[in-house]
PDB file of C-alpha atoms and ligand atoms in Angstrom:
ATOM      1  CA  MET U   1      31.392  37.030  12.638  1.00 70.00           C
ATOM      2  CA  LYS U   2      30.509  33.836  10.804  1.00 89.00           C
ATOM      3  CA  LEU U   3      32.579  34.237   7.689  1.00 91.00           C
ATOM      4  CA  TYR U   4      30.876  31.461   5.773  1.00 92.00           C
ATOM      5  CA  GLN U   5      27.397  32.950   6.018  1.00 94.00           C
ATOM      6  CA  PRO U   6      26.178  34.324   2.684  1.00 94.00           C
ATOM      7  CA  SER U   7      25.112  37.548   4.465  1.00 94.00           C
ATOM      8  CA  THR U   8      28.701  38.051   5.746  1.00 94.00           C
ATOM      9  CA  VAL U   9      30.196  37.314   2.353  1.00 93.00           C
ATOM     10  CA  ASN U  10      27.912  39.915   0.752  1.00 93.00           C
ATOM     11  CA  GLU U  11      28.464  42.440   3.530  1.00 95.00           C
ATOM     12  CA  LEU U  12      32.259  42.195   3.108  1.00 95.00           C
ATOM     13  CA  ARG U  13      31.925  42.524  -0.657  1.00 94.00           C
ATOM     14  CA  ASN U  14      29.820  45.673  -0.319  1.00 95.00           C
ATOM     15  CA  ARG U  15      31.827  47.320   2.429  1.00 96.00           C
ATOM     16  CA  TYR U  16      35.160  46.818   0.608  1.00 97.00           C
ATOM     17  CA  GLY U  17      33.720  47.343  -2.862  1.00 97.00           C
ATOM     18  CA  PHE U  18      35.237  43.968  -3.691  1.00 97.00           C
ATOM     19  CA  LYS U  19      34.442  42.667  -7.166  1.00 96.00           C
ATOM     20  CA  ILE U  20      34.554  38.932  -7.687  1.00 96.00           C
ATOM     21  CA  THR U  21      36.964  37.978 -10.473  1.00 96.00           C
ATOM     22  CA  LYS U  22      35.558  34.927 -12.217  1.00 94.00           C
ATOM     23  CA  SER U  23      38.760  34.401 -14.192  1.00 96.00           C
ATOM     24  CA  LEU U  24      40.575  33.836 -10.866  1.00 98.00           C
ATOM     25  CA  GLY U  25      38.172  31.017 -10.027  1.00 97.00           C
ATOM     26  CA  GLN U  26      36.636  32.951  -7.138  1.00 98.00           C
ATOM     27  CA  ASN U  27      33.784  30.895  -5.722  1.00 97.00           C
ATOM     28  CA  PHE U  28      33.455  31.469  -2.015  1.00 97.00           C
ATOM     29  CA  LEU U  29      32.399  28.633   0.214  1.00 97.00           C
ATOM     30  CA  THR U  30      29.344  29.236   2.407  1.00 96.00           C
ATOM     31  CA  ASP U  31      28.799  25.872   4.084  1.00 96.00           C
ATOM     32  CA  LYS U  32      30.355  25.298   7.511  1.00 96.00           C
ATOM     33  CA  HIS U  33      29.835  21.557   7.248  1.00 97.00           C
ATOM     34  CA  ILE U  34      32.020  21.360   4.112  1.00 97.00           C
ATOM     35  CA  ILE U  35      34.677  23.594   5.699  1.00 97.00           C
ATOM     36  CA  ASP U  36      34.716  21.230   8.695  1.00 97.00           C
ATOM     37  CA  GLN U  37      35.032  18.242   6.393  1.00 97.00           C
ATOM     38  CA  ILE U  38      38.111  19.768   4.741  1.00 98.00           C
ATOM     39  CA  ILE U  39      39.659  20.674   8.100  1.00 98.00           C
ATOM     40  CA  ASP U  40      38.844  17.330   9.748  1.00 98.00           C
ATOM     41  CA  SER U  41      40.129  15.220   6.901  1.00 98.00           C
ATOM     42  CA  ALA U  42      43.334  17.287   6.720  1.00 98.00           C
ATOM     43  CA  ASP U  43      43.922  15.966  10.246  1.00 98.00           C
ATOM     44  CA  ILE U  44      45.622  19.144  11.482  1.00 98.00           C
ATOM     45  CA  GLN U  45      47.667  18.665  14.654  1.00 98.00           C
ATOM     46  CA  PRO U  46      48.640  21.386  17.168  1.00 98.00           C
ATOM     47  CA  ASP U  47      52.256  21.514  15.960  1.00 98.00           C
ATOM     48  CA  ASP U  48      51.420  21.467  12.248  1.00 98.00           C
ATOM     49  CA  LEU U  49      52.136  24.014   9.567  1.00 98.00           C
ATOM     50  CA  VAL U  50      49.200  24.515   7.207  1.00 99.00           C
ATOM     51  CA  ILE U  51      49.691  25.966   3.758  1.00 98.00           C
ATOM     52  CA  GLU U  52      46.447  27.146   2.235  1.00 99.00           C
ATOM     53  CA  ILE U  53      46.066  27.821  -1.470  1.00 98.00           C
ATOM     54  CA  GLY U  54      43.656  30.674  -2.287  1.00 98.00           C
ATOM     55  CA  PRO U  55      42.199  31.807   1.061  1.00 98.00           C
ATOM     56  CA  GLY U  56      39.654  34.145  -0.552  1.00 98.00           C
ATOM     57  CA  LEU U  57      37.870  35.817   2.372  1.00 97.00           C
ATOM     58  CA  GLY U  58      39.579  33.507   4.867  1.00 98.00           C
ATOM     59  CA  VAL U  59      36.802  31.042   5.725  1.00 97.00           C
ATOM     60  CA  ILE U  60      38.932  27.914   5.617  1.00 98.00           C
ATOM     61  CA  THR U  61      42.012  29.767   6.882  1.00 98.00           C
ATOM     62  CA  TYR U  62      40.176  30.877  10.009  1.00 97.00           C
ATOM     63  CA  GLU U  63      39.143  27.320  10.918  1.00 97.00           C
ATOM     64  CA  ALA U  64      42.595  25.899  10.122  1.00 98.00           C
ATOM     65  CA  ALA U  65      44.113  28.529  12.415  1.00 98.00           C
ATOM     66  CA  GLN U  66      42.073  27.182  15.338  1.00 97.00           C
ATOM     67  CA  LYS U  67      43.991  23.902  15.032  1.00 98.00           C
ATOM     68  CA  ALA U  68      47.444  24.597  13.571  1.00 98.00           C
ATOM     69  CA  LYS U  69      50.617  26.086  14.975  1.00 98.00           C
ATOM     70  CA  ARG U  70      51.262  28.157  11.844  1.00 98.00           C
ATOM     71  CA  VAL U  71      49.187  28.949   8.772  1.00 98.00           C
ATOM     72  CA  ILE U  72      50.545  30.435   5.558  1.00 98.00           C
ATOM     73  CA  ALA U  73      47.867  31.363   3.036  1.00 98.00           C
ATOM     74  CA  ILE U  74      48.853  32.123  -0.566  1.00 98.00           C
ATOM     75  CA  GLU U  75      46.445  34.453  -2.376  1.00 98.00           C
ATOM     76  CA  ILE U  76      46.995  36.029  -5.798  1.00 98.00           C
ATOM     77  CA  ASP U  77      44.310  38.735  -5.646  1.00 98.00           C
ATOM     78  CA  LYS U  78      45.647  41.825  -3.890  1.00 98.00           C
ATOM     79  CA  ASN U  79      42.090  43.201  -3.622  1.00 98.00           C
ATOM     80  CA  LEU U  80      41.412  40.488  -1.041  1.00 98.00           C
ATOM     81  CA  LEU U  81      44.278  41.565   1.209  1.00 98.00           C
ATOM     82  CA  PRO U  82      42.394  44.281   3.179  1.00 98.00           C
ATOM     83  CA  ILE U  83      39.518  41.862   3.742  1.00 98.00           C
ATOM     84  CA  LEU U  84      41.893  39.118   4.895  1.00 98.00           C
ATOM     85  CA  HIS U  85      43.518  41.662   7.181  1.00 97.00           C
ATOM     86  CA  GLU U  86      40.141  42.179   8.827  1.00 97.00           C
ATOM     87  CA  THR U  87      39.076  38.529   8.965  1.00 97.00           C
ATOM     88  CA  LEU U  88      42.422  37.058  10.041  1.00 97.00           C
ATOM     89  CA  GLY U  89      44.363  40.064  11.350  1.00 92.00           C
ATOM     90  CA  GLU U  90      44.051  39.096  14.996  1.00 95.00           C
ATOM     91  CA  LEU U  91      45.538  35.670  14.414  1.00 97.00           C
ATOM     92  CA  GLU U  92      49.251  36.240  14.863  1.00 97.00           C
ATOM     93  CA  HIS U  93      50.228  32.809  13.649  1.00 98.00           C
ATOM     94  CA  VAL U  94      48.570  33.356  10.260  1.00 98.00           C
ATOM     95  CA  THR U  95      50.479  34.952   7.366  1.00 98.00           C
ATOM     96  CA  VAL U  96      48.968  35.851   4.015  1.00 98.00           C
ATOM     97  CA  LEU U  97      51.371  35.919   1.074  1.00 98.00           C
ATOM     98  CA  ASN U  98      50.240  37.825  -1.994  1.00 98.00           C
ATOM     99  CA  GLN U  99      51.632  35.381  -4.554  1.00 98.00           C
ATOM    100  CA  ASP U 100      50.705  33.223  -7.497  1.00 98.00           C
ATOM    101  CA  ILE U 101      50.827  29.649  -6.227  1.00 98.00           C
ATOM    102  CA  LEU U 102      52.133  28.499  -9.604  1.00 98.00           C
ATOM    103  CA  LYS U 103      55.159  30.736  -9.140  1.00 98.00           C
ATOM    104  CA  SER U 104      55.616  30.126  -5.403  1.00 98.00           C
ATOM    105  CA  ASP U 105      58.489  28.096  -4.080  1.00 98.00           C
ATOM    106  CA  VAL U 106      56.420  26.149  -1.561  1.00 98.00           C
ATOM    107  CA  ASN U 107      59.348  24.125  -0.234  1.00 98.00           C
ATOM    108  CA  GLU U 108      61.269  27.329   0.435  1.00 98.00           C
ATOM    109  CA  ILE U 109      58.276  28.652   2.409  1.00 98.00           C
ATOM    110  CA  ILE U 110      58.095  25.412   4.406  1.00 98.00           C
ATOM    111  CA  THR U 111      61.847  25.391   5.089  1.00 98.00           C
ATOM    112  CA  ALA U 112      61.788  29.011   6.260  1.00 98.00           C
ATOM    113  CA  VAL U 113      59.043  28.254   8.814  1.00 98.00           C
ATOM    114  CA  LYS U 114      60.806  25.081   9.964  1.00 98.00           C
ATOM    115  CA  GLU U 115      64.000  27.030  10.551  1.00 98.00           C
ATOM    116  CA  GLN U 116      62.186  29.379  12.898  1.00 97.00           C
ATOM    117  CA  GLU U 117      60.074  27.007  14.942  1.00 97.00           C
ATOM    118  CA  HIS U 118      59.467  23.374  15.647  1.00 98.00           C
ATOM    119  CA  ILE U 119      56.929  22.027  13.169  1.00 98.00           C
ATOM    120  CA  GLY U 120      55.391  18.565  13.319  1.00 97.00           C
ATOM    121  CA  GLY U 121      53.581  17.910  10.072  1.00 98.00           C
ATOM    122  CA  VAL U 122      52.858  19.982   7.000  1.00 98.00           C
ATOM    123  CA  LYS U 123      49.332  19.924   5.590  1.00 98.00           C
ATOM    124  CA  ILE U 124      48.307  21.640   2.374  1.00 99.00           C
ATOM    125  CA  ILE U 125      44.653  22.600   2.087  1.00 98.00           C
ATOM    126  CA  GLY U 126      42.399  24.740  -0.063  1.00 98.00           C
ATOM    127  CA  ASN U 127      39.381  25.286  -2.190  1.00 98.00           C
ATOM    128  CA  LEU U 128      41.353  25.451  -5.411  1.00 98.00           C
ATOM    129  CA  PRO U 129      40.810  27.943  -8.206  1.00 97.00           C
ATOM    130  CA  TYR U 130      39.315  25.519 -10.729  1.00 95.00           C
ATOM    131  CA  TYR U 131      40.947  26.977 -13.826  1.00 96.00           C
ATOM    132  CA  ILE U 132      44.361  25.744 -12.612  1.00 97.00           C
ATOM    133  CA  THR U 133      43.517  22.691 -10.470  1.00 97.00           C
ATOM    134  CA  THR U 134      45.659  20.229 -12.395  1.00 97.00           C
ATOM    135  CA  PRO U 135      48.691  22.550 -12.780  1.00 98.00           C
ATOM    136  CA  ILE U 136      48.628  23.264  -9.023  1.00 98.00           C
ATOM    137  CA  VAL U 137      48.401  19.610  -8.003  1.00 98.00           C
ATOM    138  CA  MET U 138      51.049  18.499 -10.510  1.00 97.00           C
ATOM    139  CA  LYS U 139      53.379  21.360  -9.598  1.00 98.00           C
ATOM    140  CA  LEU U 140      53.280  20.391  -5.919  1.00 98.00           C
ATOM    141  CA  LEU U 141      53.845  16.714  -6.695  1.00 97.00           C
ATOM    142  CA  GLU U 142      56.531  17.157  -9.342  1.00 95.00           C
ATOM    143  CA  GLU U 143      58.461  19.562  -7.144  1.00 96.00           C
ATOM    144  CA  GLY U 144      58.403  16.980  -4.370  1.00 96.00           C
ATOM    145  CA  VAL U 145      56.594  19.206  -1.916  1.00 98.00           C
ATOM    146  CA  ASP U 146      57.706  18.487   1.632  1.00 98.00           C
ATOM    147  CA  ALA U 147      54.193  17.907   3.011  1.00 98.00           C
ATOM    148  CA  ASP U 148      52.229  14.996   4.453  1.00 98.00           C
ATOM    149  CA  SER U 149      48.975  15.565   2.639  1.00 98.00           C
ATOM    150  CA  ILE U 150      47.084  17.788   0.234  1.00 98.00           C
ATOM    151  CA  THR U 151      43.377  18.108   1.064  1.00 98.00           C
ATOM    152  CA  VAL U 152      41.670  20.197  -1.561  1.00 98.00           C
ATOM    153  CA  MET U 153      38.363  20.949  -3.205  1.00 98.00           C
ATOM    154  CA  MET U 154      38.216  20.802  -6.979  1.00 98.00           C
ATOM    155  CA  GLN U 155      35.730  20.144  -9.760  1.00 98.00           C
ATOM    156  CA  LYS U 156      34.089  16.771  -9.193  1.00 98.00           C
ATOM    157  CA  GLU U 157      35.053  15.649 -12.673  1.00 97.00           C
ATOM    158  CA  VAL U 158      38.775  16.253 -12.038  1.00 98.00           C
ATOM    159  CA  ALA U 159      38.556  14.560  -8.626  1.00 98.00           C
ATOM    160  CA  GLU U 160      36.966  11.514 -10.274  1.00 98.00           C
ATOM    161  CA  ARG U 161      39.673  11.412 -12.910  1.00 98.00           C
ATOM    162  CA  ILE U 162      42.413  11.590 -10.280  1.00 98.00           C
ATOM    163  CA  GLN U 163      40.824   8.763  -8.301  1.00 98.00           C
ATOM    164  CA  SER U 164      39.967   6.586 -11.294  1.00 98.00           C
ATOM    165  CA  SER U 165      41.242   3.105 -12.163  1.00 98.00           C
ATOM    166  CA  PRO U 166      42.014   1.114 -15.352  1.00 97.00           C
ATOM    167  CA  GLY U 167      39.099   0.416 -17.656  1.00 91.00           C
ATOM    168  CA  LYS U 168      37.000   3.348 -16.469  1.00 95.00           C
ATOM    169  CA  LYS U 169      36.160   6.162 -18.868  1.00 94.00           C
ATOM    170  CA  THR U 170      37.582   8.663 -16.404  1.00 96.00           C
ATOM    171  CA  TYR U 171      40.975   6.894 -16.196  1.00 97.00           C
ATOM    172  CA  GLY U 172      43.763   8.951 -17.696  1.00 96.00           C
ATOM    173  CA  ALA U 173      47.326  10.201 -17.403  1.00 96.00           C
ATOM    174  CA  ILE U 174      46.406  12.325 -14.375  1.00 97.00           C
ATOM    175  CA  SER U 175      45.102   9.224 -12.510  1.00 98.00           C
ATOM    176  CA  VAL U 176      48.375   7.334 -12.932  1.00 98.00           C
ATOM    177  CA  ALA U 177      50.547  10.384 -12.289  1.00 97.00           C
ATOM    178  CA  VAL U 178      48.834  11.434  -9.046  1.00 98.00           C
ATOM    179  CA  GLN U 179      48.510   7.854  -7.785  1.00 98.00           C
ATOM    180  CA  TYR U 180      52.235   7.382  -8.336  1.00 98.00           C
ATOM    181  CA  TYR U 181      52.902  10.169  -5.827  1.00 98.00           C
ATOM    182  CA  CYS U 182      49.935   9.756  -3.489  1.00 98.00           C
ATOM    183  CA  GLN U 183      47.319   7.568  -2.000  1.00 98.00           C
ATOM    184  CA  VAL U 184      44.041   9.169  -3.093  1.00 98.00           C
ATOM    185  CA  GLU U 185      40.888   9.373  -0.964  1.00 98.00           C
ATOM    186  CA  MET U 186      37.545  10.904  -1.869  1.00 98.00           C
ATOM    187  CA  VAL U 187      36.427  12.913   1.167  1.00 98.00           C
ATOM    188  CA  ALA U 188      33.155  14.453  -0.004  1.00 97.00           C
ATOM    189  CA  LYS U 189      31.078  15.345  -3.020  1.00 97.00           C
ATOM    190  CA  VAL U 190      29.947  18.950  -2.860  1.00 98.00           C
ATOM    191  CA  PRO U 191      26.938  20.418  -4.684  1.00 97.00           C
ATOM    192  CA  ARG U 192      27.347  23.684  -6.596  1.00 97.00           C
ATOM    193  CA  ASP U 193      24.829  25.611  -4.484  1.00 96.00           C
ATOM    194  CA  VAL U 194      27.152  26.122  -1.489  1.00 97.00           C
ATOM    195  CA  PHE U 195      29.267  28.766  -3.227  1.00 97.00           C
ATOM    196  CA  ILE U 196      28.939  32.458  -3.982  1.00 96.00           C
ATOM    197  CA  PRO U 197      28.832  32.837  -6.941  1.00 96.00           C
ATOM    198  CA  GLN U 198      27.574  29.402  -7.887  1.00 96.00           C
ATOM    199  CA  PRO U 199      29.967  27.598 -10.283  1.00 96.00           C
ATOM    200  CA  ASN U 200      28.457  25.649 -13.152  1.00 94.00           C
ATOM    201  CA  VAL U 201      30.011  22.360 -12.054  1.00 96.00           C
ATOM    202  CA  ASP U 202      29.771  20.223  -8.929  1.00 97.00           C
ATOM    203  CA  SER U 203      32.803  19.839  -6.693  1.00 98.00           C
ATOM    204  CA  ALA U 204      34.537  17.258  -4.547  1.00 98.00           C
ATOM    205  CA  VAL U 205      37.137  17.207  -1.802  1.00 98.00           C
ATOM    206  CA  LEU U 206      40.089  14.867  -2.285  1.00 98.00           C
ATOM    207  CA  ARG U 207      42.728  13.957   0.197  1.00 98.00           C
ATOM    208  CA  LEU U 208      46.090  13.105  -1.313  1.00 98.00           C
ATOM    209  CA  LEU U 209      48.408  11.388   1.143  1.00 98.00           C
ATOM    210  CA  LEU U 210      51.952  11.812  -0.111  1.00 98.00           C
ATOM    211  CA  ARG U 211      53.722   8.487  -0.269  1.00 98.00           C
ATOM    212  CA  LYS U 212      56.886   8.233   1.786  1.00 95.00           C
ATOM    213  CA  GLU U 213      58.032   5.478  -0.550  1.00 95.00           C
ATOM    214  CA  LYS U 214      57.169   5.230  -4.213  1.00 94.00           C
ATOM    215  CA  PRO U 215      54.808   2.323  -5.034  1.00 96.00           C
ATOM    216  CA  VAL U 216      56.922   1.089  -7.994  1.00 98.00           C
ATOM    217  CA  GLU U 217      60.598   1.001  -8.841  1.00 97.00           C
ATOM    218  CA  LEU U 218      61.503   3.044 -11.871  1.00 98.00           C
ATOM    219  CA  LEU U 219      64.749   3.056 -13.832  1.00 98.00           C
ATOM    220  CA  ASP U 220      63.883   6.468 -15.225  1.00 97.00           C
ATOM    221  CA  GLU U 221      60.997   8.579 -13.882  1.00 96.00           C
ATOM    222  CA  ALA U 222      60.935  10.812 -16.958  1.00 95.00           C
ATOM    223  CA  MET U 223      60.516   7.749 -19.180  1.00 96.00           C
ATOM    224  CA  PHE U 224      57.649   6.518 -16.983  1.00 97.00           C
ATOM    225  CA  PHE U 225      55.799   9.794 -17.570  1.00 96.00           C
ATOM    226  CA  ALA U 226      56.682   9.732 -21.286  1.00 95.00           C
ATOM    227  CA  CYS U 227      55.113   6.261 -21.580  1.00 96.00           C
ATOM    228  CA  ILE U 228      52.003   7.426 -19.720  1.00 96.00           C
ATOM    229  CA  ARG U 229      51.673  10.424 -22.029  1.00 95.00           C
ATOM    230  CA  ALA U 230      52.101   8.213 -25.077  1.00 94.00           C
ATOM    231  CA  GLY U 231      49.711   5.579 -23.730  1.00 95.00           C
ATOM    232  CA  PHE U 232      46.895   8.043 -23.178  1.00 95.00           C
ATOM    233  CA  GLY U 233      47.781  10.469 -25.979  1.00 91.00           C
ATOM    234  CA  GLN U 234      45.720   8.692 -28.575  1.00 84.00           C
ATOM    235  CA  ARG U 235      43.348   6.547 -26.628  1.00 82.00           C
ATOM    236  CA  ARG U 236      42.097   4.564 -29.597  1.00 87.00           C
ATOM    237  CA  LYS U 237      45.527   3.339 -30.618  1.00 92.00           C
ATOM    238  CA  THR U 238      46.969   0.049 -29.418  1.00 95.00           C
ATOM    239  CA  LEU U 239      50.031   0.324 -27.206  1.00 95.00           C
ATOM    240  CA  LEU U 240      52.188  -1.030 -30.016  1.00 95.00           C
ATOM    241  CA  ASN U 241      51.257   1.999 -32.101  1.00 94.00           C
ATOM    242  CA  SER U 242      51.003   4.642 -29.401  1.00 94.00           C
ATOM    243  CA  LEU U 243      54.410   3.774 -27.928  1.00 94.00           C
ATOM    244  CA  THR U 244      56.086   4.988 -31.104  1.00 91.00           C
ATOM    245  CA  GLY U 245      55.141   8.438 -29.758  1.00 89.00           C
ATOM    246  CA  VAL U 246      58.006   8.030 -27.251  1.00 91.00           C
ATOM    247  CA  LYS U 247      61.154   9.711 -28.612  1.00 90.00           C
ATOM    248  CA  GLY U 248      63.512   7.249 -30.277  1.00 91.00           C
ATOM    249  CA  MET U 249      61.015   4.373 -30.188  1.00 92.00           C
ATOM    250  CA  THR U 250      60.503   2.102 -33.202  1.00 94.00           C
ATOM    251  CA  LYS U 251      57.796  -0.510 -33.645  1.00 93.00           C
ATOM    252  CA  GLY U 252      60.375  -3.256 -33.264  1.00 95.00           C
ATOM    253  CA  LEU U 253      61.638  -1.887 -29.946  1.00 95.00           C
ATOM    254  CA  ALA U 254      58.067  -1.340 -28.752  1.00 95.00           C
ATOM    255  CA  GLU U 255      57.296  -4.979 -29.491  1.00 96.00           C
ATOM    256  CA  GLU U 256      60.319  -6.120 -27.497  1.00 96.00           C
ATOM    257  CA  ALA U 257      59.510  -3.842 -24.562  1.00 97.00           C
ATOM    258  CA  LEU U 258      55.871  -4.962 -24.434  1.00 97.00           C
ATOM    259  CA  SER U 259      56.932  -8.574 -24.562  1.00 97.00           C
ATOM    260  CA  GLU U 260      59.436  -8.103 -21.715  1.00 97.00           C
ATOM    261  CA  ALA U 261      56.750  -6.346 -19.644  1.00 98.00           C
ATOM    262  CA  LYS U 262      54.316  -9.199 -20.480  1.00 98.00           C
ATOM    263  CA  ILE U 263      51.765  -6.804 -21.935  1.00 98.00           C
ATOM    264  CA  GLU U 264      49.774  -7.741 -25.037  1.00 97.00           C
ATOM    265  CA  PRO U 265      50.690  -5.307 -27.850  1.00 96.00           C
ATOM    266  CA  THR U 266      47.015  -4.959 -28.808  1.00 96.00           C
ATOM    267  CA  ARG U 267      46.062  -3.522 -25.418  1.00 96.00           C
ATOM    268  CA  ARG U 268      45.374   0.171 -25.019  1.00 95.00           C
ATOM    269  CA  GLY U 269      47.080   2.466 -22.551  1.00 95.00           C
ATOM    270  CA  GLU U 270      43.840   3.017 -20.655  1.00 95.00           C
ATOM    271  CA  THR U 271      43.836  -0.634 -19.507  1.00 97.00           C
ATOM    272  CA  LEU U 272      47.265  -0.498 -17.838  1.00 97.00           C
ATOM    273  CA  ASP U 273      47.628  -0.040 -14.108  1.00 97.00           C
ATOM    274  CA  LEU U 274      50.471   1.720 -12.327  1.00 97.00           C
ATOM    275  CA  GLU U 275      52.599  -1.445 -12.022  1.00 98.00           C
ATOM    276  CA  GLU U 276      52.185  -2.246 -15.704  1.00 98.00           C
ATOM    277  CA  PHE U 277      53.163   1.285 -16.736  1.00 98.00           C
ATOM    278  CA  ALA U 278      56.214   0.931 -14.499  1.00 98.00           C
ATOM    279  CA  ALA U 279      57.192  -2.445 -15.994  1.00 98.00           C
ATOM    280  CA  LEU U 280      56.673  -1.109 -19.498  1.00 97.00           C
ATOM    281  CA  SER U 281      58.651   2.059 -18.939  1.00 97.00           C
ATOM    282  CA  ASN U 282      61.523   0.076 -17.394  1.00 98.00           C
ATOM    283  CA  ALA U 283      61.537  -2.237 -20.421  1.00 97.00           C
ATOM    284  CA  VAL U 284      61.534   0.815 -22.713  1.00 96.00           C
ATOM    285  CA  THR U 285      64.343   2.463 -20.715  1.00 96.00           C
ATOM    286  CA  ARG U 286      66.510  -0.638 -21.186  1.00 95.00           C
ATOM    287  CA  ARG U 287      66.150  -0.279 -24.956  1.00 92.00           C
ATOM    288  CA  LEU U 288      66.624   3.439 -25.531  1.00 89.00           C
TER     289      LEU U 288
HETATM  290  N1  LIG R   1      39.188  29.631   0.119  1.00 91.06           N
HETATM  291  C1  LIG R   1      38.122  30.517  -0.307  1.00 91.06           C
HETATM  292  C2  LIG R   1      36.788  29.862  -0.073  1.00 91.06           C
HETATM  293  O1  LIG R   1      36.758  28.625   0.018  1.00 91.06           O
HETATM  294  O2  LIG R   1      35.794  30.549   0.014  1.00 91.06           O
HETATM  295  C3  LIG R   1      38.274  30.924  -1.757  1.00 91.06           C
HETATM  296  C4  LIG R   1      38.332  29.783  -2.760  1.00 91.06           C
HETATM  297  S1  LIG R   1      38.225  30.302  -4.422  1.00 91.06           S
HETATM  298  C5  LIG R   1      37.583  28.824  -5.158  1.00 91.06           C
HETATM  299  C6  LIG R   1      39.895  30.267  -5.049  1.00 91.06           C
HETATM  300  C7  LIG R   1      40.821  31.336  -4.482  1.00 91.06           C
HETATM  301  O3  LIG R   1      42.104  31.187  -5.091  1.00 91.06           O
HETATM  302  C8  LIG R   1      40.404  32.768  -4.762  1.00 91.06           C
HETATM  303  O4  LIG R   1      40.533  33.529  -3.595  1.00 91.06           O
HETATM  304  C9  LIG R   1      41.371  33.258  -5.841  1.00 91.06           C
HETATM  305  O5  LIG R   1      41.604  34.647  -5.830  1.00 91.06           O
HETATM  306  C10 LIG R   1      42.608  32.455  -5.482  1.00 91.06           C
HETATM  307  N2  LIG R   1      43.543  32.249  -6.603  1.00 91.06           N
HETATM  308  C11 LIG R   1      43.253  32.164  -7.918  1.00 91.06           C
HETATM  309  N3  LIG R   1      44.356  31.940  -8.637  1.00 91.06           N
HETATM  310  C12 LIG R   1      45.386  31.866  -7.759  1.00 91.06           C
HETATM  311  C13 LIG R   1      46.787  31.669  -7.894  1.00 91.06           C
HETATM  312  N4  LIG R   1      47.355  31.461  -9.085  1.00 91.06           N
HETATM  313  N5  LIG R   1      47.551  31.684  -6.764  1.00 91.06           N
HETATM  314  C14 LIG R   1      46.993  31.888  -5.546  1.00 91.06           C
HETATM  315  N6  LIG R   1      45.670  32.090  -5.359  1.00 91.06           N
HETATM  316  C15 LIG R   1      44.869  32.069  -6.450  1.00 91.06           C
END
């Protein structure tokens, strides 16, 4: 059975009386080439654990299972469980967990598998539910997920924002935040017509390689993120003005911090790169 074929997708839907829930971001992938691109760029090794977010009917899961030692797929929709039982049931090294990824303790899942068997690397993959792309990515990163990479499909616009750089319109807090944790690679741009049902946006696959060492030294990580939020909060404001959005910050202190970080007070947050945000937040930390 070729799970990715539109005829198979429709046959499974009819036979199980499965109704697609748009509010769960259910857009099923029907292009083998794109599935292969996700699997290949995730670089799955024979002793790897793969965690998949939102397996749907199991198209990506099935291919990942051909390469990995263990696969854990986290799916919120219990109506998909009987279908996944049919499509993946014979694969003993695949487990489907009926959970909300935003409430899952992913590190606990990884630790539990590692306690039972020898695992080489941990790769996170998925065609993400688009309504919660950013919360999923940020949750994994902020919780310090114990994985090597996150290779996921998302709306093209979000992928472009994550990969963006200073001065571009798409550059924002999410660009700096994700690039602090990961090296970001664009794997593929994906047109909207390879999904059932067709979403009304194009997609892209990003590979996020989790950094073993942080790219900048921070005195206070929370302050770094506070400065990023302030810097992008009101994009039209100069840094001198927007920095007063950081708790406890006065204009005088902002001036001193900008001067120490060698950043012109008239610049806007959207022109600062990761290193500059780090220098600025360290200068702010020393004053608050
Ligand atoms: N992987 C399948 C594919 O590519 O055809 C399905 C991808 S579909 C874009 C997103 C999947 O994530 C759906 O199966 C949906 O039910 C599931 N999902 C939505 N919200 C979720 C959540 N909070 N936790 C886990 N899975 C979720």
